[in-house]
Coordinates of C-alpha atoms in Angstrom, one line a residue:
M696 CA 64.2 93.6 91.1
K697 CA 66.8 90.7 91.0
I698 CA 70.4 91.9 91.5
P699 CA 72.8 90.2 89.0
S700 CA 75.5 88.1 90.7
Y701 CA 78.5 86.1 89.5
G702 CA 77.1 82.9 90.8
D703 CA 73.8 82.9 89.0
R704 CA 73.1 81.0 85.7
D705 CA 71.2 83.8 83.9
P706 CA 71.8 84.1 80.1
I707 CA 74.2 87.0 79.6
A708 CA 75.3 89.2 76.7
A709 CA 77.9 91.9 76.3
L710 CA 80.1 93.6 73.6
A711 CA 83.4 91.6 73.5
T712 CA 85.2 94.0 71.2
A713 CA 86.3 97.6 71.8
P714 CA 83.4 100.1 71.6
G715 CA 83.5 102.7 68.9
Q716 CA 83.6 102.8 65.1
S717 CA 85.1 99.7 63.5
A718 CA 84.5 97.3 60.6
L719 CA 83.1 94.6 62.8
A720 CA 82.1 94.1 66.4
V721 CA 81.4 90.9 68.3
I722 CA 78.6 90.5 70.9
R723 CA 79.1 87.5 73.1
T724 CA 76.2 85.6 74.8
S725 CA 76.3 82.7 77.1
G726 CA 74.0 80.7 79.4
E727 CA 71.3 78.0 79.3
S728 CA 69.2 78.4 76.2
S729 CA 71.3 81.2 74.9
V730 CA 71.2 79.9 71.3
E731 CA 67.4 79.6 71.5
L732 CA 67.0 83.1 73.0
A733 CA 69.2 84.5 70.2
A734 CA 67.0 82.8 67.7
A735 CA 64.1 84.8 68.9
V736 CA 65.7 88.0 67.3
F737 CA 67.2 86.2 64.3
S738 CA 65.8 86.1 60.8
R739 CA 66.3 82.3 60.5
P740 CA 65.3 81.0 64.0
A741 CA 64.7 77.4 63.1
L742 CA 68.1 77.0 61.4
L743 CA 69.9 78.7 64.4
K744 CA 68.2 76.5 66.9
K745 CA 69.3 73.3 65.1
A746 CA 72.8 74.6 64.5
Q747 CA 75.6 72.2 65.7
G748 CA 78.5 73.5 67.9
N749 CA 81.4 75.3 66.1
T750 CA 79.2 76.3 63.1
I751 CA 78.2 79.7 61.7
V752 CA 74.8 80.9 60.5
H753 CA 74.2 83.9 58.4
G754 CA 71.2 86.2 58.7
W755 CA 69.7 89.3 60.1
I756 CA 69.0 90.6 63.7
K757 CA 65.4 91.8 63.8
D758 CA 63.3 93.7 66.2
P759 CA 60.9 91.0 67.6
L760 CA 58.1 93.5 67.9
T761 CA 58.2 95.4 64.6
Q762 CA 60.2 92.7 62.6
K763 CA 62.4 95.5 61.2
K764 CA 65.9 94.5 60.3
I765 CA 68.6 95.9 62.5
D766 CA 71.8 94.6 61.0
E767 CA 73.2 91.8 58.8
V768 CA 75.2 89.4 61.0
V769 CA 76.8 86.0 61.3
V770 CA 76.2 84.0 64.5
S771 CA 78.9 81.6 65.7
V772 CA 77.3 78.7 67.7
F773 CA 79.2 76.9 70.5
R774 CA 77.5 74.1 72.4
S775 CA 78.2 73.0 76.0
P776 CA 80.7 71.9 77.2
K777 CA 82.9 72.8 74.2
S778 CA 82.8 76.5 74.6
F779 CA 84.8 79.2 76.4
T780 CA 82.4 79.3 79.3
G781 CA 81.4 75.7 79.2
E782 CA 77.8 76.8 78.5
D783 CA 75.9 77.1 75.2
C784 CA 77.1 80.3 73.6
A785 CA 76.2 82.4 70.5
E786 CA 78.6 85.1 69.3
I787 CA 77.1 87.7 67.0
T788 CA 79.5 89.3 64.5
C789 CA 77.9 92.6 63.3
H790 CA 79.0 95.8 61.8
G791 CA 81.1 97.9 64.1
G792 CA 79.0 101.1 64.4
S793 CA 78.0 102.0 67.9
A794 CA 74.3 102.4 66.9
A795 CA 74.1 98.9 65.5
V796 CA 75.7 97.4 68.6
K797 CA 73.4 99.2 71.0
A798 CA 70.3 98.2 69.0
I799 CA 71.3 94.5 69.0
I800 CA 72.1 94.5 72.7
A801 CA 68.7 96.1 73.3
V802 CA 66.7 93.4 71.5
L803 CA 68.8 90.7 73.2
K804 CA 67.7 92.1 76.5
Q805 CA 64.1 91.9 75.2
A806 CA 64.7 88.3 74.4
G807 CA 65.7 87.5 77.9
F808 CA 69.4 88.2 78.2
R809 CA 70.9 90.5 80.9
E810 CA 74.1 92.5 80.5
A811 CA 77.1 90.6 81.7
L812 CA 79.0 91.8 84.7
P813 CA 82.7 92.7 84.3
G814 CA 84.7 89.4 83.7
E815 CA 81.6 87.3 84.0
F816 CA 82.4 85.2 81.0
S817 CA 85.8 84.4 82.4
F818 CA 84.2 83.7 85.8
R819 CA 81.9 81.1 84.3
S820 CA 84.8 79.6 82.4
F821 CA 86.5 79.1 85.8
M822 CA 83.4 77.8 87.6
Y823 CA 82.7 75.2 84.9
G824 CA 86.3 74.0 84.9
K825 CA 87.3 75.4 81.5
S826 CA 90.2 77.3 83.0
D827 CA 92.0 77.8 86.3
L828 CA 92.6 81.2 87.9
T829 CA 96.1 81.7 86.5
R830 CA 94.8 81.2 82.9
A831 CA 91.8 83.5 83.6
E832 CA 94.1 86.2 84.8
S833 CA 96.4 85.8 81.9
V834 CA 93.5 86.7 79.5
M835 CA 93.6 90.2 81.0
E836 CA 97.4 90.3 80.8
L837 CA 97.1 89.6 77.1
V838 CA 94.6 92.4 76.7
S839 CA 96.9 94.9 78.5
A840 CA 100.2 93.7 77.1
K841 CA 102.2 96.7 75.8
T842 CA 104.9 94.8 74.0
G843 CA 105.6 91.4 72.3
R844 CA 107.6 90.2 75.3
A845 CA 104.7 90.9 77.6
R846 CA 102.4 89.1 75.3
E847 CA 104.8 86.1 75.2
Q848 CA 104.9 85.8 79.0
A849 CA 101.1 86.1 79.2
V850 CA 100.7 83.4 76.6
K851 CA 102.9 81.0 78.6
R852 CA 100.6 81.5 81.6
L853 CA 97.5 81.1 79.4
S854 CA 98.9 77.8 78.0
G855 CA 99.3 76.5 81.6
V856 CA 103.0 76.8 82.3
L857 CA 102.6 78.6 85.6
S858 CA 99.6 76.5 86.7
G859 CA 101.4 73.3 85.8
E860 CA 104.4 74.3 88.0
V861 CA 102.2 75.4 90.9
T862 CA 100.2 72.2 90.8
E863 CA 103.4 70.1 90.7
I864 CA 104.8 71.9 93.7
K865 CA 101.5 71.6 95.6
N866 CA 101.4 67.8 94.9
M867 CA 104.9 67.6 96.4
L868 CA 103.7 69.4 99.5
V869 CA 100.8 67.1 99.8
Q870 CA 103.3 64.1 99.8
V871 CA 105.3 65.8 102.5
L872 CA 102.2 66.5 104.5
A873 CA 101.0 62.9 104.1
G874 CA 104.2 61.6 105.5
C875 CA 103.8 63.9 108.5
E876 CA 100.2 62.8 109.0
I877 CA 101.2 59.1 108.9
F878 CA 103.8 59.6 111.6
L879 CA 101.4 61.6 113.7
D880 CA 98.8 58.8 113.4
Y881 CA 101.2 56.2 115.0
S882 CA 101.7 55.9 118.7
E883 CA 105.0 56.9 120.2
D884 CA 106.1 53.3 120.7
E885 CA 105.4 52.5 117.0
L886 CA 107.7 55.4 115.9
T887 CA 110.8 53.8 117.5
T888 CA 113.2 52.6 114.8
S889 CA 115.2 49.4 114.9
A890 CA 118.1 51.4 116.2
G891 CA 115.9 52.6 119.1
E892 CA 115.9 56.2 117.7
E893 CA 112.8 58.3 118.2
S894 CA 111.3 59.4 114.8
A895 CA 108.5 61.6 116.1
G896 CA 110.7 64.8 115.9
R897 CA 112.1 64.1 112.5
L898 CA 110.6 65.3 109.2
P899 CA 109.8 62.5 106.7
D900 CA 110.6 63.4 103.1
K901 CA 112.8 66.3 104.1
N902 CA 114.7 66.2 100.8
L903 CA 111.3 66.6 99.0
A904 CA 110.4 69.6 101.3
E905 CA 113.8 71.2 100.5
S906 CA 113.1 70.7 96.8
V907 CA 109.7 72.4 97.3
L908 CA 111.5 75.3 99.0
G909 CA 113.9 75.7 96.1
R910 CA 111.2 75.8 93.5
L911 CA 109.1 78.3 95.4
K912 CA 112.2 80.6 95.7
Y913 CA 112.6 80.2 91.9
L914 CA 109.0 81.3 91.3
S915 CA 109.3 84.2 93.7
Q916 CA 112.5 85.4 92.0
L917 CA 110.8 85.4 88.6
W918 CA 108.4 88.1 89.8
R919 CA 110.7 91.1 89.0
H920 CA 111.5 89.6 85.6
E921 CA 107.8 89.4 84.8
R922 CA 107.1 92.9 86.1
I923 CA 109.7 94.4 83.8
Y924 CA 108.0 93.0 80.7
A925 CA 104.4 93.5 81.9
E926 CA 104.6 96.9 83.6
G927 CA 107.9 98.2 82.3
A928 CA 111.2 99.2 83.8
L929 CA 111.4 102.6 85.4
A930 CA 114.1 104.8 83.9
V931 CA 114.5 108.2 85.6
I932 CA 116.0 111.1 83.8
A933 CA 117.9 113.2 86.4
G934 CA 120.4 116.0 86.4
R935 CA 121.0 119.7 87.1
P936 CA 118.6 122.4 85.8
N937 CA 119.0 123.2 82.1
A938 CA 121.1 120.1 81.4
G939 CA 118.5 119.2 78.8
K940 CA 116.5 116.5 80.7
S941 CA 113.1 117.6 79.4
S942 CA 114.4 118.0 75.8
L943 CA 115.8 114.5 76.0
F944 CA 112.5 113.2 77.4
N945 CA 110.5 114.9 74.6
Y946 CA 113.0 113.5 71.9
L947 CA 112.7 110.0 73.2
L948 CA 108.9 110.3 73.4
R949 CA 108.7 112.0 69.9
E950 CA 106.3 114.6 71.3
D951 CA 106.4 117.7 73.4
R952 CA 105.2 116.5 76.9
S953 CA 107.7 118.5 79.1
I954 CA 108.0 122.3 79.0
V955 CA 111.4 123.4 77.8
T956 CA 112.7 126.9 78.6
D957 CA 116.1 128.5 79.5
V958 CA 114.8 129.3 83.1
P959 CA 116.2 126.9 85.7
G960 CA 113.6 125.0 87.7
T961 CA 110.9 125.0 85.0
T962 CA 110.1 121.3 85.6
R963 CA 108.6 121.3 89.1
D964 CA 107.3 117.7 89.3
W965 CA 108.0 114.5 87.5
I966 CA 106.2 113.4 84.3
E967 CA 106.0 109.8 83.1
A968 CA 105.4 108.2 79.8
V969 CA 105.9 104.7 78.3
I970 CA 108.1 103.9 75.3
S971 CA 109.3 100.6 74.0
V972 CA 113.0 99.8 73.9
D973 CA 113.9 96.6 72.1
D974 CA 110.4 95.3 73.0
I975 CA 110.8 96.1 76.7
P976 CA 108.3 98.7 78.1
L977 CA 110.3 101.6 79.5
R978 CA 108.5 103.9 81.9
L979 CA 110.4 107.1 81.2
A980 CA 110.3 109.8 84.0
D981 CA 111.4 113.4 83.6
T982 CA 112.3 115.0 86.9
A983 CA 112.9 118.4 88.5
G984 CA 116.4 119.7 88.2
L985 CA 118.7 118.8 91.1
R986 CA 120.8 121.8 92.2
N987 CA 122.7 123.1 95.2
L988 CA 122.8 119.8 96.9
E989 CA 125.6 119.3 99.3
A990 CA 127.7 116.2 99.9
G991 CA 125.6 113.1 100.6
A992 CA 123.0 114.3 98.2
M993 CA 121.0 111.1 98.0
D994 CA 120.8 110.7 101.8
H995 CA 120.2 114.2 103.0
A996 CA 118.7 116.1 100.1
M997 CA 115.2 115.9 101.5
D998 CA 116.2 118.2 104.4
Q999 CA 118.8 120.3 102.4
C1000 CA 116.4 121.5 99.8
G1001 CA 114.0 123.1 102.3
G1002 CA 114.5 126.8 102.5
K1003 CA 116.9 127.0 99.4
F1004 CA 114.2 127.2 96.8
D1005 CA 110.5 128.2 96.5
E1006 CA 108.2 125.5 97.9
P1007 CA 107.1 124.0 94.5
E1008 CA 110.6 123.5 93.4
A1009 CA 111.7 122.1 96.8
I1010 CA 108.8 119.6 96.6
G1011 CA 109.8 118.7 93.0
I1012 CA 113.4 117.9 94.1
R1013 CA 112.2 115.8 97.0
R1014 CA 110.0 113.8 94.7
S1015 CA 112.8 113.4 92.1
I1016 CA 115.2 112.0 94.7
E1017 CA 112.6 109.5 95.9
L1018 CA 112.0 108.4 92.3
V1019 CA 115.7 108.0 91.7
K1020 CA 116.0 105.7 94.7
N1021 CA 113.3 103.4 93.3
A1022 CA 114.5 103.4 89.7
D1023 CA 115.5 100.4 87.6
L1024 CA 117.9 102.7 85.7
V1025 CA 118.9 106.4 86.1
L1026 CA 119.8 108.4 83.1
Y1027 CA 121.9 111.2 84.5
V1028 CA 122.2 114.1 82.1
I1029 CA 125.2 116.4 82.2
D1030 CA 125.2 119.8 80.5
G1031 CA 128.0 119.5 78.0
T1032 CA 128.5 123.2 77.8
A1033 CA 129.2 123.3 81.5
G1034 CA 131.1 120.0 81.8
I1035 CA 131.0 117.7 84.9
T1036 CA 130.5 119.9 87.9
A1037 CA 131.1 119.2 91.6
E1038 CA 127.4 118.8 92.0
D1039 CA 127.3 116.2 89.2
T1040 CA 130.1 114.3 90.8
E1041 CA 128.5 114.4 94.3
F1042 CA 125.2 113.1 92.9
I1043 CA 126.9 110.3 90.8
D1044 CA 128.9 109.2 93.9
S1045 CA 125.7 109.1 96.0
C1046 CA 124.1 106.7 93.5
A1047 CA 126.1 103.7 94.5
G1048 CA 124.0 100.6 94.1
V1049 CA 121.6 102.3 91.6
P1050 CA 122.1 101.3 87.9
L1051 CA 123.3 104.6 86.4
L1052 CA 124.0 105.7 82.9
V1053 CA 125.7 109.1 82.5
L1054 CA 124.8 111.2 79.4
W1055 CA 126.8 114.1 78.0
N1056 CA 124.1 116.2 76.5
K1057 CA 124.4 119.0 73.9
A1058 CA 127.2 117.1 72.1
D1059 CA 126.2 118.9 68.9
I1060 CA 127.9 122.1 70.3
A1061 CA 130.2 120.7 73.1
K1062 CA 132.0 117.4 72.5
P1063 CA 133.0 115.5 75.6
P1064 CA 136.8 115.7 76.3
A1065 CA 138.4 112.2 76.6
S1066 CA 139.4 113.1 80.2
Q1067 CA 135.9 113.8 81.3
Q1068 CA 134.8 110.6 83.0
P1069 CA 132.4 109.9 85.9
P1070 CA 133.8 108.6 89.2
A1071 CA 134.7 104.9 89.4
S1072 CA 131.6 104.3 91.6
Q1073 CA 129.5 104.8 88.5
Q1074 CA 129.0 101.2 87.4
L1075 CA 126.7 99.6 84.9
T1076 CA 125.3 96.1 85.2
A1077 CA 128.3 94.7 83.4
G1078 CA 130.4 96.0 86.3
Q1079 CA 132.6 98.3 84.1
P1080 CA 132.9 102.1 84.4
M1081 CA 132.4 103.9 81.2
Q1082 CA 132.7 107.4 79.7
P1083 CA 129.5 109.4 79.4
L1084 CA 127.5 108.7 76.3
A1085 CA 127.6 111.7 74.0
V1086 CA 124.0 112.7 73.0
S1087 CA 122.2 115.6 71.6
A1088 CA 118.5 116.0 72.5
K1089 CA 118.3 118.7 69.7
T1090 CA 119.8 116.8 66.8
G1091 CA 119.4 113.2 67.9
E1092 CA 123.1 112.5 67.9
G1093 CA 123.9 109.4 69.9
I1094 CA 120.3 108.5 70.6
P1095 CA 120.4 105.1 68.8
L1096 CA 123.5 104.1 70.8
L1097 CA 121.7 105.3 74.0
L1098 CA 118.7 103.1 73.3
D1099 CA 120.9 100.1 72.5
T1100 CA 122.7 100.6 75.7
I1101 CA 119.5 100.9 77.7
A1102 CA 118.2 97.7 76.1
G1103 CA 121.5 95.9 77.0
I1104 CA 121.4 97.0 80.6
L1105 CA 117.8 95.8 81.0
E1106 CA 118.5 92.5 79.2
K1107 CA 121.5 91.9 81.5
Q1108 CA 119.3 92.7 84.6
A1109 CA 116.7 90.2 83.4
A1110 CA 119.2 87.6 82.6
A1111 CA 120.9 87.9 86.0
E1112 CA 117.5 87.5 87.8
T1113 CA 116.6 84.3 85.8
E1114 CA 120.1 82.8 85.5
G1115 CA 119.8 79.0 85.6
F1116 CA 116.0 79.1 85.0
P1117 CA 114.6 77.3 81.9
G1118 CA 113.8 79.4 78.9
N1119 CA 110.1 78.6 79.0
A1120 CA 109.8 79.6 82.6
A1121 CA 106.7 81.7 83.6
G1122 CA 106.6 83.4 87.0
P1123 CA 103.7 85.0 88.8
G1124 CA 101.9 87.5 86.5
T1125 CA 99.8 89.3 89.2
I1126 CA 100.4 90.6 92.7
R1127 CA 97.8 88.1 94.0
Q1128 CA 99.9 85.2 92.6
K1129 CA 103.1 86.7 94.0
E1130 CA 101.7 87.1 97.5
L1131 CA 100.4 83.6 97.6
I1132 CA 103.7 82.2 96.4
D1133 CA 105.5 84.2 99.1
A1134 CA 103.0 82.9 101.7
A1135 CA 103.8 79.3 100.6
L1136 CA 107.5 80.0 100.7
S1137 CA 107.3 81.6 104.1
N1138 CA 105.4 78.6 105.6
T1139 CA 107.8 76.1 104.0
E1140 CA 110.8 77.9 105.3
E1141 CA 109.4 78.0 108.8
A1142 CA 108.5 74.3 108.7
L1143 CA 112.0 73.4 107.7
A1144 CA 113.5 75.6 110.3
L1145 CA 111.4 74.0 113.0
S1146 CA 112.4 70.6 111.7
D1147 CA 116.1 71.5 112.0
R1148 CA 115.5 72.5 115.6
G1149 CA 113.9 69.1 116.3
E1150 CA 110.4 70.5 117.0
P1151 CA 107.5 68.0 116.9
L1152 CA 105.6 67.2 113.7
D1153 CA 102.3 68.5 115.1
L1154 CA 103.8 72.0 114.9
I1155 CA 105.4 71.4 111.5
A1156 CA 102.5 69.8 109.6
P1157 CA 100.1 72.8 109.8
L1158 CA 102.7 74.9 108.1
F1159 CA 102.9 72.6 105.1
R1160 CA 99.1 72.5 105.0
N1161 CA 99.1 76.4 104.9
A1162 CA 101.6 76.3 102.1
A1163 CA 99.6 73.8 100.1
D1164 CA 96.4 75.9 100.6
A1165 CA 98.2 79.0 99.4
L1166 CA 99.2 77.3 96.2
G1167 CA 95.7 76.0 95.8
E1168 CA 94.4 79.6 95.9
I1169 CA 96.7 80.5 93.0
T1170 CA 94.9 78.1 90.6
G1171 CA 91.5 78.4 92.3
E1172 CA 91.4 74.9 93.7
V1173 CA 91.0 76.6 97.1
S1174 CA 88.8 79.6 96.6
N1175 CA 86.8 82.2 98.4
D1176 CA 83.6 83.6 96.7
E1177 CA 84.3 87.2 97.8
I1178 CA 87.9 87.1 96.6
L1179 CA 86.8 85.6 93.2
E1180 CA 84.2 88.3 92.6
T1181 CA 86.6 91.1 93.5
M1182 CA 89.2 89.6 91.1
F1183 CA 86.9 89.1 88.1
S1184 CA 85.2 92.5 88.6
R1185 CA 88.4 94.1 87.5
F1186 CA 88.2 92.4 84.1
C1187 CA 86.7 94.0 81.0
V1188 CA 83.0 93.6 80.3
G1189 CA 82.7 90.9 77.7
K1190 CA 85.7 89.0 79.0

């Protein structure tokens, strides 16, 4: 039995829309003679075989053995090379019931198609030069986009903004490398300048290499900005037990996900859910209550909580503190009926360097006094201390202002990270792209450092070559079959 592989040219078929009940479904086929094979199970085979590219034919899918009608469909015909994959393609639009889809795929297999591997259509699009790797990866980014902002950034990569920038930087590196190679090809005598100065240890086109370094740093810096819109910023709800953290979490989520009781320590582990705040995905995490933490809470709480509580609560506190340290924003909840306690102050003081927003909860029954302010160390992105925001997780008081404030903080963070960058900038959208950009950056930095020390070009040139190869891997110009198969196997079937 032949094992399907990404590199073969078999005709393939797969459902391209989400499985389940719907008005319509699309079954995509691709490969040599795919239109002719589809015609074998179509009620108007001659018309379909003669169909020009970018045309639609109406008819029925029929069982080739019994000639029974299976479903009424339209078939969209795309001819090579003007198709998504670069091959002949036939896309069958049928009714969306799962029974109809299964029956059509079954007769397509009888006609000679095999089921497509995950991402195999996108793989063929790449192999036939219809897209590069950055555009192929952006397809899955679009599929998984949670908000409009995430979609916009994925569309930029799909339209070639990232691949264009990477290609331009790579071409600059090739120029630098060519200059190095020319100098290395000359004899030592020929490299003597008119002033008698040896040029063998000097880097040609150094200004161009420094420009490459700056543009690579720019792309690397954009990563965090892209991650906020694609994966979401992490906002951790922290505070003492019974401050109302879980109630706030449930209110923001509009559903009861966290258990709420009057017993301290009810939440033993953190719970995460995603909400959208001004079109930015926010990964909201409800944590275990922090209590009885001595001075230096953030630094020493891991050891301090041992022995003070039962083991599940101690583990929950440890995990909560770890989560706080990695947060993009901490929402620290104060119990308005108790006011700001010494434990609250110690925790807030220990959060220096962590974006922190202090919330005065239960404002419906306990208004915050004007004198109640967090320590001066509690700073927002704007660099200004502020009074706790009065909110009520029970009535919703202050929640609109809270959401506006969160959106403002995240927008300022994103603006600070991309300050000076053009508005249409698109950074790396996947960890693969980020790691390759960082590899190119590291090699370029090392090459320039060697040049500044006057090291010979035969040590410098290979570093520029490594940097250029890393950028070539981003677009797929330099590729490895095993890496390609691993990457595309993570795509949806039908993509």
